[in-house]
Structure formats: C-alpha cells, structure tokens
Coordinates of C-alpha atoms and ligand atoms in Angstrom, one line a residue:
M206 CA 3.4 -10.3 -21.5
I207 CA 3.6 -11.1 -17.8
G208 CA 3.2 -8.0 -15.5
Y209 CA 4.2 -7.5 -11.9
G210 CA 0.7 -7.8 -10.5
K211 CA -2.7 -8.9 -11.6
Q212 CA -6.2 -9.5 -10.1
T213 CA -7.7 -12.9 -9.7
I214 CA -11.4 -12.9 -10.5
G215 CA -13.7 -15.9 -10.4
K216 CA -17.3 -16.7 -11.0
E217 CA -18.2 -15.7 -7.4
E218 CA -17.4 -12.1 -8.1
I219 CA -19.3 -12.1 -11.4
E220 CA -22.4 -13.7 -9.9
K221 CA -22.4 -11.3 -6.9
I222 CA -22.1 -8.3 -9.2
I223 CA -25.0 -9.5 -11.4
E224 CA -27.2 -9.8 -8.3
V225 CA -26.5 -6.2 -7.5
L226 CA -27.4 -5.1 -11.0
K227 CA -30.8 -6.7 -10.5
S228 CA -31.3 -5.1 -7.1
P229 CA -32.6 -1.6 -6.3
W230 CA -29.2 -0.4 -5.1
L231 CA -26.3 0.5 -7.4
T232 CA -24.4 3.0 -5.3
Q233 CA -23.8 2.9 -1.6
G234 CA -26.3 0.4 -0.2
P235 CA -26.5 -2.6 2.1
L236 CA -23.5 -4.4 0.6
V237 CA -21.2 -1.5 1.5
E238 CA -22.1 -1.9 5.1
E239 CA -21.7 -5.7 4.9
F240 CA -18.2 -5.3 3.3
E241 CA -17.2 -2.8 6.0
N242 CA -18.4 -5.2 8.7
N243 CA -16.6 -8.2 7.2
M244 CA -13.4 -6.3 6.8
A245 CA -13.5 -4.9 10.3
E246 CA -14.1 -8.4 11.6
F247 CA -11.2 -9.8 9.5
C248 CA -8.9 -7.0 10.6
Q249 CA -9.9 -7.2 14.3
V250 CA -10.8 -3.5 14.4
K251 CA -14.0 -1.8 15.5
Y252 CA -14.9 0.5 12.5
A253 CA -14.4 0.5 8.8
C254 CA -15.3 3.1 6.3
A255 CA -15.4 2.1 2.6
V256 CA -14.5 4.8 0.0
S257 CA -13.9 5.2 -3.7
S258 CA -10.1 4.6 -3.7
G259 CA -7.0 4.3 -1.5
T260 CA -6.2 7.9 -2.3
A261 CA -9.6 9.0 -1.1
A262 CA -9.0 7.0 2.1
L263 CA -5.7 8.8 2.6
H264 CA -7.3 12.2 2.0
L265 CA -10.1 11.5 4.5
A266 CA -7.6 10.0 7.1
C267 CA -5.6 13.2 6.9
L268 CA -8.7 15.4 7.3
T269 CA -9.9 13.3 10.2
A270 CA -6.5 13.6 11.8
G271 CA -7.1 17.4 11.7
I272 CA -4.3 18.1 9.2
G273 CA -4.7 21.7 8.0
D274 CA -2.8 24.8 6.9
G275 CA 0.9 24.5 7.6
D276 CA 0.8 21.3 9.7
E277 CA 3.8 19.1 9.2
V278 CA 3.3 15.4 8.5
I279 CA 6.4 13.1 8.5
T280 CA 6.3 10.4 5.8
T281 CA 8.5 8.2 3.6
P282 CA 9.6 9.2 0.1
M283 CA 9.6 5.5 -0.8
S284 CA 5.9 5.2 -1.6
F285 CA 3.3 6.0 -4.2
A286 CA 2.9 9.8 -4.6
A287 CA -0.7 9.6 -3.2
T288 CA 0.7 9.1 0.3
A289 CA 2.3 12.5 0.4
N290 CA -0.3 14.1 -1.9
S291 CA -3.0 13.5 0.7
V292 CA -1.1 15.9 3.1
L293 CA -1.0 18.6 0.3
Y294 CA -4.8 18.2 -0.3
C295 CA -5.2 19.4 3.3
R296 CA -2.7 22.3 2.8
G297 CA -0.3 20.5 5.1
I298 CA 3.4 20.1 4.6
P299 CA 4.9 16.6 3.9
V300 CA 8.3 16.1 5.6
F301 CA 10.2 13.3 4.1
C302 CA 12.2 11.1 6.5
D303 CA 14.7 8.8 4.9
I304 CA 14.3 5.0 4.9
K305 CA 16.6 2.5 6.7
E306 CA 19.5 1.2 4.6
S307 CA 18.3 -2.4 5.0
W308 CA 14.6 -1.9 4.2
P309 CA 12.4 0.9 2.8
V310 CA 10.6 1.9 6.0
L311 CA 10.9 5.1 8.0
D312 CA 14.2 5.3 9.9
L313 CA 12.8 5.9 13.3
N314 CA 16.0 7.4 14.8
L315 CA 15.9 10.0 12.0
L316 CA 12.2 10.5 12.4
S317 CA 12.5 11.6 16.0
K318 CA 14.9 14.4 14.9
K319 CA 12.4 15.7 12.3
I320 CA 9.6 16.3 14.9
T321 CA 8.9 20.0 15.4
K322 CA 6.2 22.0 17.1
K323 CA 4.2 22.0 13.8
T324 CA 4.3 18.2 13.4
K325 CA 0.9 16.8 13.7
A326 CA 1.0 13.2 12.3
V327 CA 3.1 10.5 10.8
I328 CA 2.1 8.5 7.7
S329 CA 4.0 5.1 7.6
V330 CA 3.9 2.7 4.8
D331 CA 4.0 -1.1 5.2
Y332 CA 6.3 -1.4 2.2
G333 CA 5.8 -4.5 0.1
G334 CA 3.4 -6.0 2.6
L335 CA 5.8 -6.3 5.5
P336 CA 4.4 -4.4 8.6
E337 CA 6.3 -1.4 9.9
N338 CA 7.8 -1.4 13.4
Y339 CA 4.4 -0.4 14.9
E340 CA 5.4 -0.7 18.5
E341 CA 8.3 1.7 18.4
L342 CA 6.5 4.1 16.0
N343 CA 3.4 4.2 18.2
H344 CA 5.6 4.9 21.2
I345 CA 7.2 7.9 19.5
C346 CA 3.8 9.2 18.3
R347 CA 2.3 8.9 21.9
K348 CA 5.4 10.6 23.4
Y349 CA 5.1 13.6 21.0
G350 CA 1.3 13.7 20.7
L351 CA 1.3 12.8 17.0
I352 CA -1.4 10.9 15.1
H353 CA -0.2 7.7 13.4
I354 CA -1.8 7.1 10.0
S355 CA -0.8 3.8 8.5
D356 CA -0.8 3.5 4.7
A357 CA -1.4 -0.2 4.6
A358 CA -2.2 -0.4 0.9
H359 CA 0.3 -3.2 0.6
S360 CA -0.4 -5.1 3.8
V361 CA -4.1 -6.2 3.9
G362 CA -4.0 -9.5 5.8
A363 CA -0.4 -9.0 7.1
E364 CA 0.3 -9.5 10.8
Y365 CA 2.4 -7.8 13.4
H366 CA 3.0 -9.6 16.7
G367 CA 0.1 -11.9 15.9
K368 CA -2.3 -9.0 15.2
R369 CA -3.7 -8.3 11.8
I370 CA -3.0 -4.9 10.3
G371 CA -6.0 -2.6 10.8
S372 CA -6.1 -1.6 14.5
L373 CA -2.4 -1.0 15.1
A374 CA -2.4 2.7 14.1
D375 CA -4.9 5.5 14.9
L376 CA -6.1 5.3 11.3
T377 CA -5.2 2.6 8.8
I378 CA -6.0 2.8 5.1
F379 CA -6.3 0.1 2.4
S380 CA -6.5 0.2 -1.3
F381 CA -8.5 -2.2 -3.5
H382 CA -6.8 -1.4 -6.8
P383 CA -6.5 -4.5 -9.0
V384 CA -2.8 -5.1 -8.2
K385 CA -3.5 -5.1 -4.4
T386 CA -4.2 -8.2 -2.2
I387 CA -8.0 -7.9 -2.9
T388 CA -9.7 -5.7 -5.4
T389 CA -13.0 -3.9 -6.0
G390 CA -11.8 -2.3 -9.3
E391 CA -11.2 1.0 -7.6
G392 CA -11.8 1.3 -3.9
G393 CA -10.3 1.9 -0.5
M394 CA -11.1 1.8 3.2
I395 CA -10.2 3.5 6.5
L396 CA -10.1 1.4 9.7
T397 CA -10.1 2.8 13.2
D398 CA -11.0 1.9 16.8
D399 CA -12.1 5.5 17.5
I400 CA -15.8 6.1 17.3
K401 CA -15.4 9.9 16.7
Y402 CA -13.0 9.3 13.8
N403 CA -15.5 6.9 12.3
H404 CA -18.4 9.3 12.6
L405 CA -16.4 12.1 10.9
L406 CA -15.1 9.7 8.2
K407 CA -18.6 8.6 7.3
K408 CA -19.8 12.2 7.1
L409 CA -16.8 13.4 5.0
R410 CA -17.3 10.5 2.6
T411 CA -20.7 11.9 1.6
H412 CA -20.5 15.7 1.3
G413 CA -20.1 16.3 5.1
M414 CA -23.9 15.8 5.4
E415 CA -25.7 14.5 8.4
K416 CA -29.3 13.4 8.9
N417 CA -30.6 12.3 12.3
H418 CA -33.8 11.7 14.1
E419 CA -33.7 14.9 16.1
M420 CA -33.4 17.0 12.9
L421 CA -36.3 15.1 11.3
V422 CA -38.6 15.9 14.2
Q423 CA -37.6 19.5 14.4
Q424 CA -37.4 20.5 10.8
G425 CA -39.3 17.9 8.8
P426 CA -38.8 14.5 7.2
W427 CA -36.9 15.9 4.2
Y428 CA -34.2 17.5 6.3
Y429 CA -30.5 17.0 6.3
E430 CA -27.7 19.4 6.8
M431 CA -24.1 19.9 5.7
R432 CA -21.8 20.3 8.6
E433 CA -18.3 19.8 7.1
L434 CA -16.9 20.4 3.7
G435 CA -17.1 16.8 2.5
Y436 CA -16.8 14.9 -0.8
N437 CA -18.4 12.2 -2.8
Y438 CA -16.0 9.4 -2.0
R439 CA -18.6 6.7 -1.7
M440 CA -18.0 3.1 -2.7
T441 CA -20.8 1.5 -4.7
D442 CA -22.6 -1.8 -3.9
I443 CA -21.2 -3.1 -7.2
Q444 CA -17.7 -2.6 -5.9
S445 CA -18.6 -4.0 -2.4
A446 CA -20.1 -7.1 -4.0
M447 CA -16.7 -7.8 -5.6
G448 CA -14.9 -6.9 -2.4
L449 CA -17.1 -9.4 -0.4
A450 CA -16.3 -12.2 -2.9
Q451 CA -12.6 -11.3 -2.8
L452 CA -12.5 -11.2 1.0
D453 CA -13.8 -14.8 1.1
K454 CA -10.7 -15.8 -0.9
I455 CA -8.1 -13.7 0.9
Q456 CA -6.4 -16.5 2.8
E457 CA -5.9 -18.5 -0.4
F458 CA -4.5 -15.3 -2.2
L459 CA -2.1 -14.7 0.7
H460 CA -1.0 -18.3 0.7
K461 CA -0.2 -18.3 -3.0
R462 CA 1.6 -15.0 -2.8
K463 CA 3.8 -16.4 0.0
E464 CA 4.5 -19.6 -1.9
I465 CA 5.8 -17.6 -5.0
A466 CA 7.8 -15.2 -2.8
D467 CA 9.4 -18.2 -1.0
Y468 CA 10.3 -19.8 -4.3
Y469 CA 12.0 -16.5 -5.4
T470 CA 13.9 -16.1 -2.1
Q471 CA 15.1 -19.7 -2.2
S472 CA 16.2 -19.4 -5.8
F473 CA 18.2 -16.2 -5.3
S474 CA 19.6 -16.9 -1.9
H475 CA 23.2 -17.4 -2.9
I476 CA 23.8 -14.7 -5.5
P477 CA 26.1 -12.1 -4.2
E478 CA 24.7 -9.3 -6.5
I479 CA 21.2 -9.7 -5.1
I480 CA 19.9 -8.3 -1.9
L481 CA 16.8 -10.2 -0.8
P482 CA 13.7 -8.7 0.8
E483 CA 13.8 -8.3 4.6
T484 CA 12.1 -11.1 6.7
L485 CA 11.3 -10.5 10.3
P486 CA 10.1 -13.4 12.6
D487 CA 7.6 -11.2 14.5
R488 CA 5.6 -10.3 11.4
K489 CA 3.7 -11.9 8.6
N490 CA 4.2 -10.4 5.2
A491 CA 1.3 -10.0 2.8
W492 CA 3.7 -10.1 -0.2
H493 CA 2.1 -7.3 -2.3
I494 CA 5.3 -7.2 -4.4
Y495 CA 8.6 -9.0 -4.6
P496 CA 11.2 -6.2 -4.4
L497 CA 14.5 -7.6 -5.7
R498 CA 17.5 -5.4 -5.2
I499 CA 20.4 -5.9 -7.6
R500 CA 23.9 -4.3 -7.1
F501 CA 24.1 -3.0 -10.6
Q502 CA 27.3 -1.2 -9.8
S503 CA 29.1 -4.5 -9.7
L504 CA 27.8 -5.5 -13.1
I505 CA 28.7 -4.3 -16.6
K506 CA 24.9 -3.7 -17.3
D507 CA 22.4 -1.4 -15.6
K508 CA 18.8 -1.4 -14.6
V509 CA 17.6 -0.2 -18.0
D510 CA 19.4 -3.1 -19.6
F511 CA 17.8 -5.5 -17.2
Y512 CA 14.3 -4.0 -17.9
H513 CA 14.9 -4.4 -21.7
F514 CA 16.3 -7.9 -21.3
M515 CA 13.2 -9.0 -19.3
M516 CA 10.8 -7.2 -21.7
N517 CA 12.4 -8.9 -24.7
N518 CA 11.4 -12.1 -22.9
E519 CA 7.9 -10.9 -22.3
I520 CA 8.2 -10.0 -18.7
R521 CA 7.3 -6.4 -17.7
L522 CA 8.9 -5.4 -14.4
Q523 CA 8.0 -2.4 -12.3
T524 CA 9.8 -0.2 -9.8
H525 CA 8.5 0.6 -6.4
Y526 CA 9.0 3.5 -6.2
I527 CA 10.4 6.6 -7.8
P528 CA 11.0 8.5 -4.6
I529 CA 8.2 11.0 -4.2
N530 CA 10.7 13.9 -3.7
R531 CA 12.2 13.1 -7.2
H532 CA 8.9 14.0 -9.0
P533 CA 9.0 17.3 -10.8
Y534 CA 6.0 18.6 -8.8
Y535 CA 7.7 18.0 -5.5
Q536 CA 11.0 19.4 -6.8
G537 CA 9.0 22.5 -7.8
L538 CA 7.9 22.8 -4.1
G539 CA 11.6 22.7 -3.1
Y540 CA 12.1 19.1 -2.2
H541 CA 15.3 17.3 -3.2
A542 CA 15.9 13.6 -3.8
E543 CA 19.4 14.0 -2.3
D544 CA 17.9 14.7 1.1
T545 CA 16.9 11.1 1.4
P546 CA 20.0 9.2 0.1
F547 CA 18.9 5.7 1.1
A548 CA 15.6 6.1 -0.7
D549 CA 17.6 7.1 -3.8
L550 CA 19.9 4.2 -3.5
F551 CA 17.0 1.8 -3.1
Y552 CA 15.4 3.3 -6.2
Q553 CA 18.6 2.6 -8.2
Q554 CA 18.6 -1.0 -7.1
E555 CA 15.0 -2.1 -6.9
V556 CA 12.9 -4.1 -9.4
S557 CA 9.6 -5.8 -8.7
L558 CA 9.3 -9.3 -10.0
P559 CA 5.9 -10.7 -11.2
L560 CA 3.9 -11.8 -8.1
Y561 CA 0.2 -12.6 -8.1
P562 CA -1.8 -15.7 -7.1
D563 CA -2.3 -17.0 -10.7
L564 CA 1.3 -16.8 -11.7
S565 CA 2.0 -20.2 -13.2
E566 CA 4.8 -22.5 -12.1
K567 CA 6.2 -22.4 -15.6
N568 CA 6.4 -18.6 -15.5
R569 CA 7.9 -18.4 -12.0
I570 CA 10.7 -20.8 -13.2
K571 CA 11.1 -18.6 -16.3
V572 CA 11.5 -15.4 -14.2
V573 CA 14.2 -17.1 -12.0
R574 CA 16.0 -18.5 -15.0
L575 CA 16.1 -15.1 -16.7
V576 CA 17.2 -13.1 -13.6
K577 CA 20.1 -15.6 -13.1
E578 CA 21.0 -15.5 -16.8
F579 CA 21.1 -11.7 -16.8
I580 CA 23.4 -11.5 -13.8
R581 CA 25.7 -14.3 -15.0
C582 CA 26.2 -12.6 -18.4
S583 CA 26.7 -9.2 -16.8
R584 CA 29.5 -10.0 -14.5
K585 CA 32.7 -8.0 -14.9
D586 CA 35.1 -10.9 -14.5
I587 CA 35.3 -13.6 -17.1
R588 CA 34.3 -16.4 -14.7
K589 CA 30.6 -16.1 -15.6
E590 CA 30.2 -19.2 -13.6
K591 CA 27.0 -21.2 -13.6
M592 CA 24.5 -20.5 -10.8
Ligands
PLP727 C1 -2.0 1.8 -4.3 C2 -1.5 2.7 -3.3 C3 -2.1 3.9 -3.0 C4 -3.3 4.4 -3.7 O1 -4.4 3.6 -3.8 P1 -5.5 3.9 -5.0 O2 -6.5 2.9 -4.6 O3 -4.8 3.5 -6.2 O4 -5.9 5.3 -4.9 C5 -1.6 4.6 -1.9 N1 -0.5 4.2 -1.3 C6 0.2 3.1 -1.6 C7 1.4 2.7 -0.8 C8 -0.3 2.3 -2.6 O5 0.4 1.2 -3.0

C-alpha cells in the first residue's frame, strides 16, 4: 500500500540516536540546543524553541501571544484541528474566516471584516507548503494591533520573497510529525525574532519554572521557582539527534518533493476536470502535500468512488482537510460548515496524492495512470477519449 506521505530515515539518524542512548542525556540536553540553533540559522530567525509536538508549539504560541478568556483569534477552517484547538486550550474563541476560491488560504478581504475589539491574533496556515501572503497579512495585523502566528507545519524550508519561513510572522510554528518535511517522530518548534517571546516560551515549555544566578545567591543552590502555569512540552535529545540528521538532508528532501510535484502538474495540465495546485512566482513551495482538485460534479462517479478505485490499486489517498467547523465538537460549540462555503467546496474536491522523497518513479507513473484512467472512465459523455 502506498500512502500519501512517509518519512525518509537513513543510517545517519540511526547512528546519531545510538550515540544519544550511550550518553548521559536522554531528555532535553545539549542536542536540543544544537537542533534549535541549526534550525534558527537555516530559517534566518533569531530564536527557536523545540517542543514535543506541533500541537504543543501552537499551544505555547497562543499563550505567548497572550490569548486568554474570550479573546478572538481569526483562523482558517481548512487546516488540521490542532490549529483552532490551540485557541480553545487558552479559553479563546476561534473565528473561522473562509478561504479564497482559488486556493485554501485566508481570504484577506473577508478577514478584515471579521476583526472586532476582541480580536487579538490571526493564525494563518501555509497550506500544502505554499507560503501565505505574508506581506498583506502582516500589514493588516500591524494596522489593527494583532499578533500574527503562522502555522507553518507544511512549509519548513519554503520561501516567500526570497526569505525562508520562520521570521515572517511574530511567532512561527513547525511540526516534525513523520509526514512533514523533516521528522523527529513527534516534535515541534516555535520560531521568533522577539527575545521576550523566546524567554516566555522556554519557561512555559518546562512547567513555567525559572532558575537564575540571583536566586541561587539569595536562596541557595537548590533553588528554582515557578512563575507561570507551564507544561512539560520538552523535546528529548533522542528526538533532536534525529532532527539534526534530518535537517542535514532537508535540501535533498525539498528537491525530491518538488520533482514529484512537477511531474504530477505536468501530467495533469490538460485535463479539464482537474484544478491544479496554485503556483506563485514570488514564493517557493515546500510541497508537503500534492492537493489535487477534481470537479466530481462533472463526472458520473464521486470522491468515495475515486478513493475506492485507488485503494483497490494499493494507493491510499488522504484529504486535507475536513473543515474544522465540520467536526462534531465544533458543531457542538455552535460553528457551521456552511459559514465557510469555499472551504466546504474545497473539501468536496480535494484529494492528496502520494508525495514523499522516496516515492519511486514506477509508483509516480502508476498514480498518474490511475488518476487519468478514473477520470476517462467516469466522464458523462461517451467520448471517453484517450488522454
Ligand atoms: C501536522 C500539523 C499540526 C500538528 O502537528 P503535530 O506535530 O502532529 O502536533 C498542526 N497544524 C498543521 C497545519 C499540521 O499539518
């Protein structure tokens, strides 16, 4: 079975992890700091804070942005639920802004209309790995005094106006889940250029505790104190060892992902039932996923048929995403999927094709052949011409 995403692990990761197992550090130790420094350098940003998952990174980013009781945070419904959940963790209120018709990123004209006195922040998502319109979004955020948190779980290594993702929002978060650009098993990171944010993040990551020279002199060498309600969101040295080895290979991963995406785009470029992923000349896509949109309404078969057809041929597709306001939990809070019609339409059309560095040429060709075969055999008219 071929899935939509998969990690690429080599002997470098294995050797580096074994070294950690023989060292005195298992949990957060010197490799966490090394991983943070290397990531910060790669992303051209001042500070990085490694944590236990992308979700933990989102939670701490929201806390650091000061989201609390009743604060509104505008975000997209076309993301993984964790994006909006992080607002709920802080007792804030997620406000869903619909996506653009052409591509699942926040519709910024609509977003401006959703800003109220209670709005505190915006969480954008670089869907699929293509950076959001940072310039315009940051302009809006500055104008209304909002904090911009970028959920860049898809866009590690992507570029916007020649700059790597990491320093373009007030707080940027990454995920290192196995399907993402680089992996640490589970893991995440928050990047920022703000020293105060960084200080708070590091404290919140480990129970809100602080220990400094002054305290040790005044109270004694055992002393530390809890100053915030923090968590145990630490990353381990085992995970960081893996992250360091993965980061060494990131350019190769990004290159291979782009090569496969280009092959798909070229292969599907003249099929009227297919809407290709957006490409913009001022950004470099990290190609986390290949979101194919099919106009099923013009075919005699639907998305479920397509899934089964591919599954019968040993290809397991995925959908990114079920709009967050469609989930029962959010419906229970009073949200409606109908409030964001373009997100709902995108959901009806989208399927993510297999895309990961190790996907063989044979399998890429197979995916393309099957997609074309499905569409050709599902056309309403009898032409069913060859493609
Ligand atoms: C993967 C992902 C997350 C969550 O990351 P975890 O590391 O799995 O907690 C959040 N947002 C988006 C957009 C993601 O793709």
